[in-house]
Amino acid sequence: GWITLVDGTKMGDWDRVGEANWRMEDGALVADKMTGKGTAHLVSKNSYKDFQIRAEFWSSDDANSGIFIRCSDPKRISATNSYEVNIFDTRKDPSYGTGAVVNFAEVNPMPKAGGKWNTMEITAKGRQITVMLNGQKTVDFRNGLFAEGPFTLQYGSGVIKWRKVQIKPL
């Protein structure tokens, strides 16, 4: 039941919000430069309620990226209208850094993702949301603020590469 959106050979079909230099390079979907103001997002065409996401990514040590899920406004994406599963090793407040869900679930200790390939798994079923990074649970919490919506791949700064991105509706 897995739907592959990025497989290392194709970028996939996304709506774009914000502007970055997204491109396929060496078997990965890459962004390393903003070409507009604010952060950039690749937004899924479909909306999801209960699902699992499995994503393989590489980030530079200074990358600010993540996966936003259940976006309630897919044209104006933020950590206040969706769940932001963060990839941000150098965040000033590391409690919401890599592996955390900004404003909802802190991570302690924060794992470091920079400079290597990582696997992130996100499960959202009803009010329960769980995030795993490289096989380790980083957050597991209950919240019903956002019930359904598309998901996004974010680019904010540094270098982010997505080698595989899959979703399985539950």
PDB file of C-alpha atoms in Angstrom:
ATOM      1  CA  GLY A   1       0.000   0.000   0.000  1.00  0.00           C
ATOM      2  CA  TRP A   2       3.014   2.350  -0.160  1.00  0.00           C
ATOM      3  CA  ILE A   3       2.820   5.237  -2.642  1.00  0.00           C
ATOM      4  CA  THR A   4       6.268   6.410  -3.769  1.00  0.00           C
ATOM      5  CA  LEU A   5       6.544  10.160  -4.399  1.00  0.00           C
ATOM      6  CA  VAL A   6      10.345  10.435  -4.681  1.00  0.00           C
ATOM      7  CA  ASP A   7      12.419   7.423  -5.718  1.00  0.00           C
ATOM      8  CA  GLY A   8      15.845   8.794  -6.643  1.00  0.00           C
ATOM      9  CA  THR A   9      15.055   8.928 -10.361  1.00  0.00           C
ATOM     10  CA  LYS A  10      12.153  11.373 -10.439  1.00  0.00           C
ATOM     11  CA  MET A  11      11.142  14.417  -8.457  1.00  0.00           C
ATOM     12  CA  GLY A  12       7.490  13.453  -8.235  1.00  0.00           C
ATOM     13  CA  ASP A  13       4.404  15.581  -8.750  1.00  0.00           C
ATOM     14  CA  TRP A  14       4.141  18.367  -6.158  1.00  0.00           C
ATOM     15  CA  ASP A  15       2.574  21.766  -5.761  1.00  0.00           C
ATOM     16  CA  ARG A  16       5.148  24.419  -4.882  1.00  0.00           C
ATOM     17  CA  VAL A  17       4.847  27.048  -2.181  1.00  0.00           C
ATOM     18  CA  GLY A  18       7.825  29.381  -1.874  1.00  0.00           C
ATOM     19  CA  GLU A  19      10.841  29.087  -4.127  1.00  0.00           C
ATOM     20  CA  ALA A  20      14.002  27.006  -3.861  1.00  0.00           C
ATOM     21  CA  ASN A  21      16.237  25.429  -6.483  1.00  0.00           C
ATOM     22  CA  TRP A  22      14.673  21.940  -6.262  1.00  0.00           C
ATOM     23  CA  ARG A  23      16.281  19.512  -8.728  1.00  0.00           C
ATOM     24  CA  MET A  24      17.267  15.881  -9.243  1.00  0.00           C
ATOM     25  CA  GLU A  25      20.985  15.299  -8.704  1.00  0.00           C
ATOM     26  CA  ASP A  26      22.970  12.081  -8.112  1.00  0.00           C
ATOM     27  CA  GLY A  27      19.866  10.004  -7.327  1.00  0.00           C
ATOM     28  CA  ALA A  28      18.279  12.501  -4.930  1.00  0.00           C
ATOM     29  CA  LEU A  29      15.865  15.421  -4.889  1.00  0.00           C
ATOM     30  CA  VAL A  30      18.049  18.343  -3.745  1.00  0.00           C
ATOM     31  CA  ALA A  31      17.619  21.936  -2.608  1.00  0.00           C
ATOM     32  CA  ASP A  32      20.469  24.156  -1.428  1.00  0.00           C
ATOM     33  CA  LYS A  33      19.430  27.705  -2.267  1.00  0.00           C
ATOM     34  CA  MET A  34      16.392  29.914  -1.724  1.00  0.00           C
ATOM     35  CA  THR A  35      15.206  31.652  -4.862  1.00  0.00           C
ATOM     36  CA  GLY A  36      12.391  33.568  -3.156  1.00  0.00           C
ATOM     37  CA  LYS A  37      11.452  34.897   0.279  1.00  0.00           C
ATOM     38  CA  GLY A  38      10.552  32.670   3.211  1.00  0.00           C
ATOM     39  CA  THR A  39      10.839  28.898   3.277  1.00  0.00           C
ATOM     40  CA  ALA A  40      10.003  26.684   0.305  1.00  0.00           C
ATOM     41  CA  HIS A  41       7.762  23.627   0.288  1.00  0.00           C
ATOM     42  CA  LEU A  42       6.916  20.803  -2.063  1.00  0.00           C
ATOM     43  CA  VAL A  43       3.276  20.053  -1.202  1.00  0.00           C
ATOM     44  CA  SER A  44       1.589  16.702  -1.859  1.00  0.00           C
ATOM     45  CA  LYS A  45      -1.303  16.814  -4.332  1.00  0.00           C
ATOM     46  CA  ASN A  46      -3.442  14.645  -2.039  1.00  0.00           C
ATOM     47  CA  SER A  47      -4.730  15.217   1.470  1.00  0.00           C
ATOM     48  CA  TYR A  48      -4.150  12.549   4.131  1.00  0.00           C
ATOM     49  CA  LYS A  49      -5.809  11.783   7.456  1.00  0.00           C
ATOM     50  CA  ASP A  50      -4.258   8.581   8.869  1.00  0.00           C
ATOM     51  CA  PHE A  51      -0.964   7.516   7.296  1.00  0.00           C
ATOM     52  CA  GLN A  52       2.662   6.464   7.575  1.00  0.00           C
ATOM     53  CA  ILE A  53       5.454   8.382   5.850  1.00  0.00           C
ATOM     54  CA  ARG A  54       8.863   6.851   5.259  1.00  0.00           C
ATOM     55  CA  ALA A  55      11.561   9.238   4.016  1.00  0.00           C
ATOM     56  CA  GLU A  56      15.294   8.866   3.403  1.00  0.00           C
ATOM     57  CA  PHE A  57      17.136  12.178   3.631  1.00  0.00           C
ATOM     58  CA  TRP A  58      20.604  13.680   3.881  1.00  0.00           C
ATOM     59  CA  SER A  59      21.069  17.091   5.457  1.00  0.00           C
ATOM     60  CA  SER A  60      24.042  19.358   5.953  1.00  0.00           C
ATOM     61  CA  ASP A  61      24.905  20.218   9.568  1.00  0.00           C
ATOM     62  CA  ASP A  62      23.333  23.664   9.109  1.00  0.00           C
ATOM     63  CA  ALA A  63      20.193  22.532   7.252  1.00  0.00           C
ATOM     64  CA  ASN A  64      16.770  23.780   8.261  1.00  0.00           C
ATOM     65  CA  SER A  65      14.224  21.410   6.759  1.00  0.00           C
ATOM     66  CA  GLY A  66      11.472  19.049   7.751  1.00  0.00           C
ATOM     67  CA  ILE A  67       8.219  17.395   6.858  1.00  0.00           C
ATOM     68  CA  PHE A  68       4.998  19.273   7.596  1.00  0.00           C
ATOM     69  CA  ILE A  69       1.954  17.002   7.980  1.00  0.00           C
ATOM     70  CA  ARG A  70      -1.807  17.606   8.006  1.00  0.00           C
ATOM     71  CA  CYS A  71      -1.417  21.144   6.640  1.00  0.00           C
ATOM     72  CA  SER A  72      -4.679  22.992   7.211  1.00  0.00           C
ATOM     73  CA  ASP A  73      -3.723  25.758   4.728  1.00  0.00           C
ATOM     74  CA  PRO A  74      -1.485  24.310   1.984  1.00  0.00           C
ATOM     75  CA  LYS A  75      -0.905  27.774   0.472  1.00  0.00           C
ATOM     76  CA  ARG A  76       0.434  29.319   3.716  1.00  0.00           C
ATOM     77  CA  ILE A  77       2.336  26.570   5.527  1.00  0.00           C
ATOM     78  CA  SER A  78       3.591  27.146   9.064  1.00  0.00           C
ATOM     79  CA  ALA A  79       4.197  25.415  12.380  1.00  0.00           C
ATOM     80  CA  THR A  80       0.946  27.000  13.627  1.00  0.00           C
ATOM     81  CA  ASN A  81      -1.359  25.435  11.011  1.00  0.00           C
ATOM     82  CA  SER A  82       0.246  21.996  10.657  1.00  0.00           C
ATOM     83  CA  TYR A  83       2.571  19.605  12.479  1.00  0.00           C
ATOM     84  CA  GLU A  84       6.212  20.397  11.617  1.00  0.00           C
ATOM     85  CA  VAL A  85       8.431  17.342  12.022  1.00  0.00           C
ATOM     86  CA  ASN A  86      11.756  19.148  12.216  1.00  0.00           C
ATOM     87  CA  ILE A  87      15.180  18.525  10.671  1.00  0.00           C
ATOM     88  CA  PHE A  88      17.278  21.298  12.203  1.00  0.00           C
ATOM     89  CA  ASP A  89      20.458  20.241  14.084  1.00  0.00           C
ATOM     90  CA  THR A  90      21.570  23.825  14.793  1.00  0.00           C
ATOM     91  CA  ARG A  91      18.251  25.236  16.064  1.00  0.00           C
ATOM     92  CA  LYS A  92      18.876  27.735  18.891  1.00  0.00           C
ATOM     93  CA  ASP A  93      16.332  25.897  21.072  1.00  0.00           C
ATOM     94  CA  PRO A  94      17.224  22.224  20.498  1.00  0.00           C
ATOM     95  CA  SER A  95      14.096  21.006  22.307  1.00  0.00           C
ATOM     96  CA  TYR A  96      12.256  21.517  18.991  1.00  0.00           C
ATOM     97  CA  GLY A  97      15.219  20.541  16.787  1.00  0.00           C
ATOM     98  CA  THR A  98      15.708  17.416  14.693  1.00  0.00           C
ATOM     99  CA  GLY A  99      13.142  14.721  15.492  1.00  0.00           C
ATOM    100  CA  ALA A 100      10.767  17.052  17.362  1.00  0.00           C
ATOM    101  CA  VAL A 101       7.348  18.324  16.317  1.00  0.00           C
ATOM    102  CA  VAL A 102       7.598  22.101  16.655  1.00  0.00           C
ATOM    103  CA  ASN A 103       5.237  23.562  19.296  1.00  0.00           C
ATOM    104  CA  PHE A 104       3.817  20.104  20.158  1.00  0.00           C
ATOM    105  CA  ALA A 105       6.463  17.539  21.140  1.00  0.00           C
ATOM    106  CA  GLU A 106       9.995  18.233  22.340  1.00  0.00           C
ATOM    107  CA  VAL A 107      12.887  15.845  21.770  1.00  0.00           C
ATOM    108  CA  ASN A 108      15.519  15.120  24.433  1.00  0.00           C
ATOM    109  CA  PRO A 109      18.265  14.428  23.666  1.00  0.00           C
ATOM    110  CA  MET A 110      18.067  15.786  20.136  1.00  0.00           C
ATOM    111  CA  PRO A 111      19.610  13.414  17.586  1.00  0.00           C
ATOM    112  CA  LYS A 112      21.979  14.803  14.964  1.00  0.00           C
ATOM    113  CA  ALA A 113      21.099  14.129  11.324  1.00  0.00           C
ATOM    114  CA  GLY A 114      23.715  16.283   9.577  1.00  0.00           C
ATOM    115  CA  GLY A 115      26.259  14.823   7.178  1.00  0.00           C
ATOM    116  CA  LYS A 116      24.713  11.363   6.716  1.00  0.00           C
ATOM    117  CA  TRP A 117      21.748   9.521   5.229  1.00  0.00           C
ATOM    118  CA  ASN A 118      18.853   9.115   7.665  1.00  0.00           C
ATOM    119  CA  THR A 119      15.472   7.413   7.672  1.00  0.00           C
ATOM    120  CA  MET A 120      12.491   9.216   9.160  1.00  0.00           C
ATOM    121  CA  GLU A 121       9.191   7.443   9.780  1.00  0.00           C
ATOM    122  CA  ILE A 122       6.083   9.372  10.770  1.00  0.00           C
ATOM    123  CA  THR A 123       2.845   7.665  11.793  1.00  0.00           C
ATOM    124  CA  ALA A 124      -0.337   9.680  12.238  1.00  0.00           C
ATOM    125  CA  LYS A 125      -3.415   7.705  13.263  1.00  0.00           C
ATOM    126  CA  GLY A 126      -6.253   9.684  14.769  1.00  0.00           C
ATOM    127  CA  ARG A 127      -4.830  11.853  17.545  1.00  0.00           C
ATOM    128  CA  GLN A 128      -1.667   9.719  17.927  1.00  0.00           C
ATOM    129  CA  ILE A 129       1.517  10.917  16.185  1.00  0.00           C
ATOM    130  CA  THR A 130       4.825   9.073  16.384  1.00  0.00           C
ATOM    131  CA  VAL A 131       8.177  10.004  14.846  1.00  0.00           C
ATOM    132  CA  MET A 132      11.105   7.604  14.425  1.00  0.00           C
ATOM    133  CA  LEU A 133      14.564   8.690  13.267  1.00  0.00           C
ATOM    134  CA  ASN A 134      16.960   5.919  12.270  1.00  0.00           C
ATOM    135  CA  GLY A 135      14.911   3.383  14.217  1.00  0.00           C
ATOM    136  CA  GLN A 136      14.783   5.438  17.428  1.00  0.00           C
ATOM    137  CA  LYS A 137      11.508   6.962  18.635  1.00  0.00           C
ATOM    138  CA  THR A 138      11.980  10.713  19.027  1.00  0.00           C
ATOM    139  CA  VAL A 139       8.408  11.737  19.881  1.00  0.00           C
ATOM    140  CA  ASP A 140       5.095  10.012  20.584  1.00  0.00           C
ATOM    141  CA  PHE A 141       2.190  12.263  21.478  1.00  0.00           C
ATOM    142  CA  ARG A 142      -1.558  12.788  21.193  1.00  0.00           C
ATOM    143  CA  ASN A 143      -3.096  15.900  19.688  1.00  0.00           C
ATOM    144  CA  GLY A 144      -6.187  16.484  17.579  1.00  0.00           C
ATOM    145  CA  LEU A 145      -5.670  20.059  16.408  1.00  0.00           C
ATOM    146  CA  PHE A 146      -4.992  19.107  12.774  1.00  0.00           C
ATOM    147  CA  ALA A 147      -6.936  16.083  11.521  1.00  0.00           C
ATOM    148  CA  GLU A 148      -6.222  16.005   7.793  1.00  0.00           C
ATOM    149  CA  GLY A 149      -4.309  17.728   5.012  1.00  0.00           C
ATOM    150  CA  PRO A 150      -1.448  17.412   2.562  1.00  0.00           C
ATOM    151  CA  PHE A 151       2.149  16.957   3.668  1.00  0.00           C
ATOM    152  CA  THR A 152       5.205  18.911   2.539  1.00  0.00           C
ATOM    153  CA  LEU A 153       8.944  18.623   2.166  1.00  0.00           C
ATOM    154  CA  GLN A 154      10.459  21.875   3.424  1.00  0.00           C
ATOM    155  CA  TYR A 155      13.592  23.758   2.446  1.00  0.00           C
ATOM    156  CA  GLY A 156      14.743  26.594   4.702  1.00  0.00           C
ATOM    157  CA  SER A 157      18.560  26.658   4.570  1.00  0.00           C
ATOM    158  CA  GLY A 158      21.680  24.545   4.162  1.00  0.00           C
ATOM    159  CA  VAL A 159      21.461  21.441   1.953  1.00  0.00           C
ATOM    160  CA  ILE A 160      18.660  18.867   1.987  1.00  0.00           C
ATOM    161  CA  LYS A 161      18.495  15.743  -0.168  1.00  0.00           C
ATOM    162  CA  TRP A 162      15.551  13.344  -0.345  1.00  0.00           C
ATOM    163  CA  ARG A 163      16.412   9.925  -1.783  1.00  0.00           C
ATOM    164  CA  LYS A 164      13.094   8.197  -1.162  1.00  0.00           C
ATOM    165  CA  VAL A 165       9.746   9.503   0.089  1.00  0.00           C
ATOM    166  CA  GLN A 166       6.768   7.165   0.490  1.00  0.00           C
ATOM    167  CA  ILE A 167       3.344   7.406   2.103  1.00  0.00           C
ATOM    168  CA  LYS A 168       0.891   4.672   3.056  1.00  0.00           C
ATOM    169  CA  PRO A 169      -2.688   5.671   3.902  1.00  0.00           C
ATOM    170  CA  LEU A 170      -3.970   3.746   6.956  1.00  0.00           C
TER     171      LEU A 170
END
